[in-house]
Tab-separated table of C-alpha atoms in Angstrom:
chain	number	residue	atom	x	y	z
A	675	MET	CA	103.937	114.480	149.129
A	676	LYS	CA	104.848	113.328	145.454
A	677	LYS	CA	108.913	115.635	144.017
A	678	PRO	CA	107.714	117.476	140.758
A	679	ASN	CA	108.800	115.599	138.106
A	680	PRO	CA	109.614	118.365	135.584
A	681	LEU	CA	111.145	115.035	132.690
A	682	LEU	CA	107.362	114.086	132.851
A	683	GLU	CA	105.730	117.527	131.846
A	684	ASP	CA	108.301	117.401	129.122
A	685	LEU	CA	107.901	114.147	127.969
A	686	LYS	CA	103.997	114.634	127.622
A	687	SER	CA	104.863	117.586	125.049
A	688	ILE	CA	106.744	114.469	122.900
A	689	LEU	CA	104.900	111.595	123.448
A	690	PRO	CA	102.059	112.734	119.985
A	691	THR	CA	105.187	112.247	117.428
A	692	ILE	CA	106.185	109.386	119.345
A	693	ALA	CA	102.622	107.466	119.199
A	694	ALA	CA	102.256	108.777	115.557
A	695	ASN	CA	105.584	106.877	114.733
A	696	ALA	CA	104.679	103.308	116.860
A	697	VAL	CA	103.358	101.637	113.722
A	698	ARG	CA	106.594	102.670	111.999
A	699	ALA	CA	108.896	101.350	115.500
A	700	GLU	CA	107.165	98.007	114.018
A	701	GLN	CA	108.058	98.308	110.293
A	702	ASP	CA	111.161	99.282	111.196
A	703	ARG	CA	111.724	96.418	113.859
A	704	SER	CA	113.561	99.138	115.723
A	705	VAL	CA	113.418	102.564	117.691
A	706	PRO	CA	112.851	105.181	114.798
A	707	ALA	CA	115.837	107.519	115.271
A	708	GLU	CA	113.200	110.434	115.315
A	709	ASN	CA	112.190	109.380	118.961
A	710	ILE	CA	115.833	108.660	120.421
A	711	ALA	CA	115.780	112.174	119.269
A	712	LEU	CA	112.918	113.382	120.622
A	713	LEU	CA	114.096	112.034	123.772
A	714	LYS	CA	117.791	113.115	124.258
A	715	SER	CA	116.168	116.700	123.257
A	716	ILE	CA	114.369	116.316	126.737
A	717	GLY	CA	117.751	114.611	128.385
A	718	MET	CA	115.866	110.913	129.773
A	719	HIS	CA	118.889	109.537	128.531
A	720	ARG	CA	120.506	111.576	131.646
A	721	ALA	CA	118.150	110.533	133.987
A	722	PHE	CA	120.208	108.193	135.598
A	723	LEU	CA	123.891	109.081	134.001
A	724	PRO	CA	126.094	110.923	137.091
A	725	LYS	CA	125.995	114.720	138.168
A	726	HIS	CA	129.536	114.663	137.563
A	727	TYR	CA	129.198	114.537	134.019
A	728	GLY	CA	125.649	116.334	133.806
A	729	GLY	CA	122.987	113.749	134.675
A	730	MET	CA	119.910	114.935	136.195
A	731	GLU	CA	120.226	111.839	138.633
A	732	ILE	CA	116.509	111.684	139.014
A	733	SER	CA	114.948	109.224	141.417
A	734	LEU	CA	113.712	105.542	140.031
A	735	PRO	CA	110.083	106.668	141.042
A	736	GLN	CA	110.064	109.825	139.309
A	737	PHE	CA	112.023	107.710	136.498
A	738	ALA	CA	108.771	105.028	136.287
A	739	GLN	CA	106.054	107.551	136.090
A	740	CYS	CA	108.174	108.290	132.650
A	741	ILE	CA	108.667	104.843	131.387
A	742	ALA	CA	104.538	104.308	132.126
A	743	LEU	CA	103.774	106.867	130.215
A	744	LEU	CA	105.496	106.484	127.763
A	745	ALA	CA	104.995	102.918	127.336
A	746	GLY	CA	101.451	103.742	126.341
A	747	ALA	CA	102.508	105.702	123.652
A	748	CYS	CA	104.742	103.093	121.840
A	749	ALA	CA	106.162	100.213	124.431
A	750	SER	CA	108.994	99.474	122.162
A	751	THR	CA	110.569	102.554	122.449
A	752	ALA	CA	109.917	102.246	126.420
A	753	TRP	CA	111.126	99.730	126.881
A	754	ALA	CA	114.267	100.183	124.818
A	755	MET	CA	114.893	103.546	126.410
A	756	SER	CA	114.878	102.248	129.836
A	757	LEU	CA	117.330	99.893	129.296
A	758	LEU	CA	119.808	102.777	127.632
A	759	CYS	CA	119.440	105.168	131.041
A	760	THR	CA	119.100	102.348	133.672
A	761	HIS	CA	122.715	100.714	131.971
A	762	SER	CA	123.636	104.544	132.688
A	763	HIS	CA	123.094	103.783	136.832
A	764	GLN	CA	124.792	100.248	136.419
A	765	MET	CA	128.370	102.064	134.909
A	766	ALA	CA	128.200	104.219	137.514
A	767	MET	CA	129.393	101.499	140.100
A	768	PHE	CA	132.431	100.320	137.239
A	769	SER	CA	135.656	102.114	137.786
A	770	PRO	CA	136.228	106.059	137.634
A	771	THR	CA	138.534	105.064	134.585
A	772	LEU	CA	135.623	103.240	132.561
A	773	GLN	CA	133.232	106.121	133.265
A	774	GLN	CA	135.858	108.795	131.576
A	775	GLU	CA	136.633	106.369	129.060
A	776	VAL	CA	132.430	106.412	128.374
A	777	TRP	CA	131.326	110.047	129.569
A	778	GLN	CA	134.130	112.128	129.260
A	779	THR	CA	134.067	113.477	126.124
A	780	ASN	CA	130.500	112.275	124.861
A	781	PRO	CA	128.263	112.189	128.290
A	782	ASP	CA	125.493	111.636	125.802
A	783	ALA	CA	126.720	108.466	124.910
A	784	THR	CA	124.052	105.018	126.063
A	785	ALA	CA	125.173	101.558	126.763
A	786	SER	CA	122.704	98.705	125.172
A	787	SER	CA	123.580	95.139	127.097
A	788	SER	CA	122.894	91.260	126.901
A	789	ILE	CA	124.212	90.481	130.483
A	790	ALA	CA	123.186	86.827	130.394
A	791	PRO	CA	126.536	85.159	130.867
A	792	PHE	CA	126.919	83.376	127.356
A	793	GLY	CA	130.456	85.535	126.985
A	794	ARG	CA	133.014	83.144	126.129
A	795	THR	CA	136.319	84.048	127.538
A	796	GLU	CA	140.111	83.610	127.258
A	797	GLU	CA	142.197	85.462	130.479
A	798	VAL	CA	145.048	87.326	129.121
A	799	GLU	CA	147.413	90.000	130.487
A	800	GLY	CA	145.795	93.048	131.703
A	801	GLY	CA	141.810	91.814	131.145
A	802	VAL	CA	140.422	89.136	128.973
A	803	THR	CA	139.594	88.805	125.185
A	804	PHE	CA	135.893	88.250	124.741
A	805	SER	CA	133.825	86.570	122.076
A	806	GLY	CA	129.928	85.665	121.557
A	807	GLU	CA	126.657	85.797	119.925
A	808	MET	CA	124.766	87.824	122.640
A	809	GLY	CA	121.393	88.123	121.794
A	810	TRP	CA	118.192	90.450	123.267
A	811	SER	CA	120.084	93.734	123.164
A	812	SER	CA	117.127	95.993	123.353
A	813	GLY	CA	117.850	99.846	121.821
A	814	CYS	CA	121.303	98.336	120.385
A	815	ASP	CA	121.178	100.726	116.922
A	816	HIS	CA	121.335	103.599	119.666
A	817	ALA	CA	124.187	102.707	121.559
A	818	GLU	CA	127.422	103.757	121.451
A	819	TRP	CA	128.481	100.778	124.255
A	820	ALA	CA	127.776	97.320	125.709
A	821	ILE	CA	127.190	95.252	128.406
A	822	MET	CA	127.687	91.749	128.247
A	823	GLY	CA	127.663	88.624	130.645
A	824	PHE	CA	129.733	86.727	131.210
A	825	ARG	CA	131.461	83.745	133.703
A	826	ARG	CA	134.911	84.166	134.938
A	827	LYS	CA	137.250	82.003	137.135
A	828	ASN	CA	138.166	83.121	140.315
A	829	ALA	CA	140.897	82.251	142.712
A	830	GLU	CA	139.124	79.194	144.817
A	831	GLY	CA	138.164	77.438	141.365
A	832	THR	CA	134.689	78.742	141.246
A	833	GLN	CA	133.052	81.871	138.864
A	834	ASP	CA	131.746	84.687	139.084
A	835	TYR	CA	128.807	85.915	137.542
A	836	CYS	CA	130.551	89.368	135.605
A	837	PHE	CA	129.893	91.972	132.931
A	838	ALA	CA	132.400	93.526	130.484
A	839	VAL	CA	131.514	96.978	128.735
A	840	LEU	CA	132.694	96.739	124.939
A	841	PRO	CA	132.592	100.008	122.753
A	842	ARG	CA	130.730	99.654	119.309
A	843	SER	CA	133.637	99.372	117.287
A	844	ASP	CA	134.476	95.705	119.217
A	845	TYR	CA	130.767	93.729	117.951
A	846	GLU	CA	128.533	93.894	115.157
A	847	ILE	CA	124.761	93.602	115.229
A	848	ARG	CA	123.077	91.180	113.763
A	849	ASP	CA	119.545	92.030	112.297
A	850	ASP	CA	117.372	88.896	113.809
A	851	TRP	CA	115.035	90.567	115.832
A	852	TYR	CA	112.235	89.277	113.960
A	853	ALA	CA	109.152	88.959	117.111
A	854	VAL	CA	106.123	88.776	117.429
A	855	GLY	CA	106.129	91.121	120.655
A	856	MET	CA	107.455	94.575	120.901
A	857	ARG	CA	108.753	94.753	117.521
A	858	GLY	CA	110.525	97.674	117.335
A	859	SER	CA	112.696	97.467	120.455
A	860	GLY	CA	116.059	96.482	117.510
A	861	SER	CA	116.539	93.480	119.911
A	862	LYS	CA	119.493	91.940	118.112
A	863	THR	CA	122.358	90.021	118.100
A	864	LEU	CA	125.612	91.564	119.130
A	865	ILE	CA	128.297	89.648	117.197
A	866	VAL	CA	132.090	89.790	119.263
A	867	ARG	CA	135.091	87.854	117.553
A	868	ASP	CA	137.849	88.184	119.923
A	869	ALA	CA	137.626	91.795	121.879
A	870	PHE	CA	140.388	92.736	124.108
A	871	VAL	CA	138.310	93.840	127.410
A	872	PRO	CA	141.349	95.575	130.116
A	873	GLU	CA	140.474	95.117	133.639
A	874	HIS	CA	138.699	98.342	134.246
A	875	ARG	CA	135.768	97.789	132.367
A	876	ILE	CA	135.171	94.644	133.873
A	877	GLN	CA	132.826	93.779	136.894
A	878	LYS	CA	131.782	91.528	139.151
A	879	ALA	CA	127.239	91.392	139.308
A	880	LYS	CA	127.543	90.697	142.946
A	881	ASP	CA	129.786	93.433	144.191
A	882	MET	CA	127.271	95.588	142.151
A	883	MET	CA	124.283	93.614	144.086
A	884	GLU	CA	126.769	94.520	148.133
A	885	GLY	CA	128.420	97.916	147.138
A	886	LYS	CA	131.669	95.970	146.835
A	887	SER	CA	132.078	97.581	143.303
A	888	ALA	CA	135.243	100.096	141.541
A	889	GLY	CA	132.709	102.850	141.900
A	890	PHE	CA	131.280	102.843	144.842
A	891	GLY	CA	131.601	105.837	147.148
A	892	LEU	CA	132.713	107.461	144.093
A	893	TYR	CA	129.480	110.137	144.636
A	894	PRO	CA	129.124	109.952	148.295
A	895	ASP	CA	126.301	112.700	147.802
A	896	SER	CA	123.983	110.849	145.449
A	897	LYS	CA	120.810	109.275	146.513
A	898	ILE	CA	120.415	106.754	143.521
A	899	PHE	CA	124.290	104.673	143.547
A	900	PHE	CA	124.478	103.558	147.079
A	901	ALA	CA	121.721	100.771	146.242
A	902	PRO	CA	122.366	97.536	144.328
A	903	TYR	CA	122.168	98.349	140.333
A	904	ARG	CA	119.333	94.880	139.873
A	905	PRO	CA	116.683	96.888	140.945
A	906	TYR	CA	117.130	100.231	138.820
A	907	PHE	CA	118.314	97.725	135.762
A	908	ALA	CA	115.508	95.906	136.047
A	909	SER	CA	112.909	98.575	137.206
A	910	GLY	CA	111.453	99.434	133.234
A	911	PHE	CA	109.718	95.407	132.640
A	912	SER	CA	107.226	95.708	134.687
A	913	THR	CA	107.167	99.414	134.300
A	914	VAL	CA	106.163	99.458	130.474
A	915	SER	CA	103.917	96.879	131.553
A	916	LEU	CA	101.847	98.706	133.872
A	917	GLY	CA	102.307	101.819	130.740
A	918	VAL	CA	100.420	99.157	128.615
A	919	ALA	CA	97.587	98.181	130.556
A	920	GLU	CA	96.813	101.693	131.467
A	921	ARG	CA	96.698	102.591	127.580
A	922	MET	CA	94.676	99.546	126.651
A	923	LEU	CA	92.173	100.768	129.857
A	924	GLU	CA	91.866	104.024	127.787
A	925	VAL	CA	91.408	102.011	124.044
A	926	PHE	CA	89.850	99.702	125.489
A	927	ARG	CA	87.092	102.219	127.162
A	928	GLU	CA	87.161	104.631	123.425
A	929	LYS	CA	86.390	101.832	121.281
A	930	THR	CA	84.013	100.182	123.124
A	931	ARG	CA	81.760	103.416	123.700
A	932	ASN	CA	80.174	103.008	120.098
A	933	ARG	CA	80.660	99.841	119.499
A	934	VAL	CA	78.126	97.956	117.778
A	935	ARG	CA	77.100	93.669	117.744
A	936	ALA	CA	77.480	93.156	114.061
A	937	TYR	CA	74.123	90.725	113.776
A	938	THR	CA	72.105	92.542	116.043
A	939	GLY	CA	72.725	96.649	116.832
A	940	ALA	CA	73.587	95.754	120.491
A	941	ALA	CA	75.419	98.432	121.797
A	942	VAL	CA	78.022	96.836	123.117
A	943	GLY	CA	79.173	99.665	125.839
A	944	ALA	CA	75.951	99.803	127.760
A	945	ALA	CA	76.480	95.977	127.895
A	946	THR	CA	77.467	94.680	131.405
A	947	PRO	CA	79.443	92.245	130.137
A	948	ALA	CA	81.641	94.943	128.950
A	949	LEU	CA	81.097	97.030	132.192
A	950	MET	CA	82.044	94.101	134.479
A	951	ARG	CA	85.539	93.405	132.247
A	952	LEU	CA	86.489	97.237	132.893
A	953	ALA	CA	85.313	96.733	136.074
A	954	GLU	CA	88.008	94.401	137.183
A	955	SER	CA	90.871	94.849	134.700
A	956	THR	CA	90.954	98.706	135.746
A	957	HIS	CA	90.949	97.734	139.408
A	958	GLN	CA	93.347	95.176	138.883
A	959	VAL	CA	95.687	97.194	137.150
A	960	ALA	CA	95.404	100.122	139.623
A	961	ALA	CA	96.588	97.116	142.280
A	962	ALA	CA	99.308	96.417	140.109
A	963	ARG	CA	100.497	100.365	140.021
A	964	ALA	CA	100.186	100.586	144.031
A	965	LEU	CA	102.321	97.496	144.544
A	966	LEU	CA	104.955	98.646	141.869
A	967	GLU	CA	104.854	102.444	143.620
A	968	LYS	CA	105.343	101.105	147.172
A	969	SER	CA	108.524	99.057	145.159
A	970	TRP	CA	110.043	102.134	143.296
A	971	ASP	CA	109.534	104.358	147.013
A	972	GLU	CA	111.290	101.972	149.187
A	973	ILE	CA	113.972	101.654	147.202
A	974	ALA	CA	114.208	105.147	146.458
A	975	GLU	CA	114.331	105.452	149.964
A	976	TYR	CA	116.618	102.844	150.651
A	977	SER	CA	119.193	104.644	148.235
A	978	GLU	CA	118.447	108.070	149.421
A	979	ARG	CA	119.999	106.429	153.468
A	980	HIS	CA	122.506	104.982	151.505
A	981	GLU	CA	121.416	101.355	153.206
A	982	TYR	CA	121.447	98.235	151.298
A	983	PRO	CA	118.338	95.715	151.354
A	984	THR	CA	118.666	92.453	152.605
A	985	ARG	CA	118.101	89.345	150.950
A	986	ALA	CA	114.222	89.294	151.981
A	987	THR	CA	113.908	92.771	151.282
A	988	LEU	CA	115.086	92.065	147.762
A	989	ALA	CA	113.433	88.994	146.981
A	990	PHE	CA	109.814	91.435	147.648
A	991	TRP	CA	111.216	94.031	145.166
A	992	ARG	CA	111.834	91.416	142.723
A	993	THR	CA	108.561	89.506	143.434
A	994	ASN	CA	106.382	92.464	143.567
A	995	GLN	CA	107.975	93.301	139.706
A	996	GLY	CA	107.102	90.262	138.496
A	997	TYR	CA	103.000	89.328	140.464
A	998	ALA	CA	102.868	92.949	138.801
A	999	VAL	CA	103.428	92.143	135.238
A	1000	LYS	CA	101.184	88.945	135.946
A	1001	MET	CA	98.213	91.391	136.793
A	1002	CYS	CA	98.558	93.957	134.047
A	1003	ILE	CA	98.711	90.618	131.039
A	1004	GLN	CA	95.669	89.350	132.908
A	1005	ALA	CA	93.861	92.759	132.806
A	1006	VAL	CA	94.548	93.496	128.781
A	1007	ASP	CA	93.699	89.692	128.162
A	1008	ARG	CA	90.469	89.908	130.091
A	1009	LEU	CA	89.281	93.169	127.715
A	1010	MET	CA	90.991	91.938	124.663
A	1011	GLU	CA	88.595	88.713	124.632
A	1012	ALA	CA	85.851	90.885	124.879
A	1013	SER	CA	86.906	93.416	122.087
A	1014	GLY	CA	85.575	91.474	118.744
A	1015	GLY	CA	87.208	90.427	115.947
A	1016	GLY	CA	88.032	94.310	114.673
A	1017	ALA	CA	90.696	94.180	117.376
A	1018	TRP	CA	92.763	91.279	115.587
A	1019	PHE	CA	93.197	93.920	112.869
A	1020	GLU	CA	96.784	95.192	113.018
A	1021	SER	CA	95.655	98.690	112.177
A	1022	ASN	CA	93.927	98.303	115.320
A	1023	GLU	CA	96.281	99.901	118.497
A	1024	MET	CA	94.984	96.998	120.666
A	1025	GLN	CA	96.496	93.794	119.237
A	1026	ARG	CA	99.860	95.258	119.383
A	1027	LEU	CA	99.440	96.534	123.368
A	1028	PHE	CA	98.011	92.603	123.456
A	1029	ARG	CA	101.414	90.980	122.187
A	1030	ASP	CA	103.370	94.096	123.903
A	1031	ALA	CA	101.805	92.848	127.587
A	1032	HIS	CA	102.822	89.070	126.805
A	1033	LEU	CA	106.328	89.909	126.050
A	1034	THR	CA	106.525	92.043	129.247
A	1035	GLY	CA	106.177	89.043	131.042
A	1036	ALA	CA	108.520	86.954	128.841
A	1037	HIS	CA	111.859	87.817	130.794
A	1038	ALA	CA	113.561	86.145	132.837
A	1039	TYR	CA	113.369	88.392	135.889
A	1040	THR	CA	109.298	88.758	135.660
A	1041	ASP	CA	108.240	85.384	134.737
A	1042	TYR	CA	106.177	85.058	137.704
A	1043	ASP	CA	107.117	80.765	137.870
A	1044	VAL	CA	110.385	82.180	139.205
A	1045	CYS	CA	109.277	84.924	140.901
A	1046	ALA	CA	107.381	82.592	143.445
A	1047	GLN	CA	109.722	79.896	144.369
A	1048	ILE	CA	111.955	82.447	145.310
A	1049	LEU	CA	109.827	84.551	147.163
A	1050	GLY	CA	107.645	81.281	148.555
A	1051	ARG	CA	111.419	79.775	149.291
A	1052	GLU	CA	112.624	83.445	151.245
A	1053	LEU	CA	109.171	83.609	153.135
A	1054	MET	CA	110.078	79.577	154.530
A	1055	GLY	CA	114.162	80.208	155.626
A	1056	LEU	CA	115.184	78.063	152.712
A	1057	GLU	CA	117.917	79.185	151.033
A	1058	PRO	CA	118.067	80.656	147.290
A	1059	ASP	CA	118.282	78.217	144.819
A	1060	PRO	CA	121.259	79.226	142.639
A	1061	ALA	CA	118.737	77.868	139.836
A	1062	MET	CA	116.404	80.433	140.584
A	1063	VAL	CA	118.084	83.764	138.425
């Protein structure tokens, strides 16, 4: 039996307003401030905030159900909000000093990110100086902090993939988010010039995957922080894809039910091709949900047991998400192909769902060509390819 999810019920009450703001989000190329305020009013930004700072620490399945529903109202808002939330889970693995710095006086603080290791750093006493043009920082307009990626030379002479956390005062936001899909996510570029990052705001990615980070064990009663960071961080990408596909099923039914062909007057909603496309896409989306729910539940169970997954288990979690996204995009495409010319007007929700669906598959984490190689190598007992992130 699934646990009650009060956050989901609260979310339902504000969804109509968020859905009504979807066009404005696209026009502004950023999540409307009203949407963020509404989501904060129900405490969604505290989903993965440590209870020590007033957070909820809800389970991943509960969180994912909320993001899928939110994505049906506005995928851009869901994409950005998901990251603002999951970054709190990630920062809870950093040093206690960093966490106090972020949340002690402002438990409502959130972080955006740009985690590809493009940052340029120089070692200085007490930390590093950080510079770079860090792109794709979804929801950055509404964050007080940012998590940024870089590579750092270690004692062995190799490099570690690391994250640095910077306050809003240390970077500028370049307004350059002109995209075809997820237009309202505000995934802009952060400009950093020689910002000092103290050691307590730096963490190795590998340590955050293996229970060796500075914040490990800080919350011994937690059911979510004894876990690798990445399954939580990346959970929103496939979940948004699912929410978009589920909404596409609804819109297709609504718009096709009374649709007639322009030249013949034939009822499209009763025609065999439309019925078959709707049926197959419905099955495909249901299969995607089942696969994702299996992964969400497993991640939550491992977290509750304070058990870290094997490499094989991590490979399945990662690639299950990628395959679910592939199915969701296929389901959306199948319906879009049969929706006629009217579906391509900017005033029609279907074209937005189509565009947003495809962007959910464009992220490095959901690229199924990469996912298939990762799982294939694991199934054949081969070592991971370091080129497959």
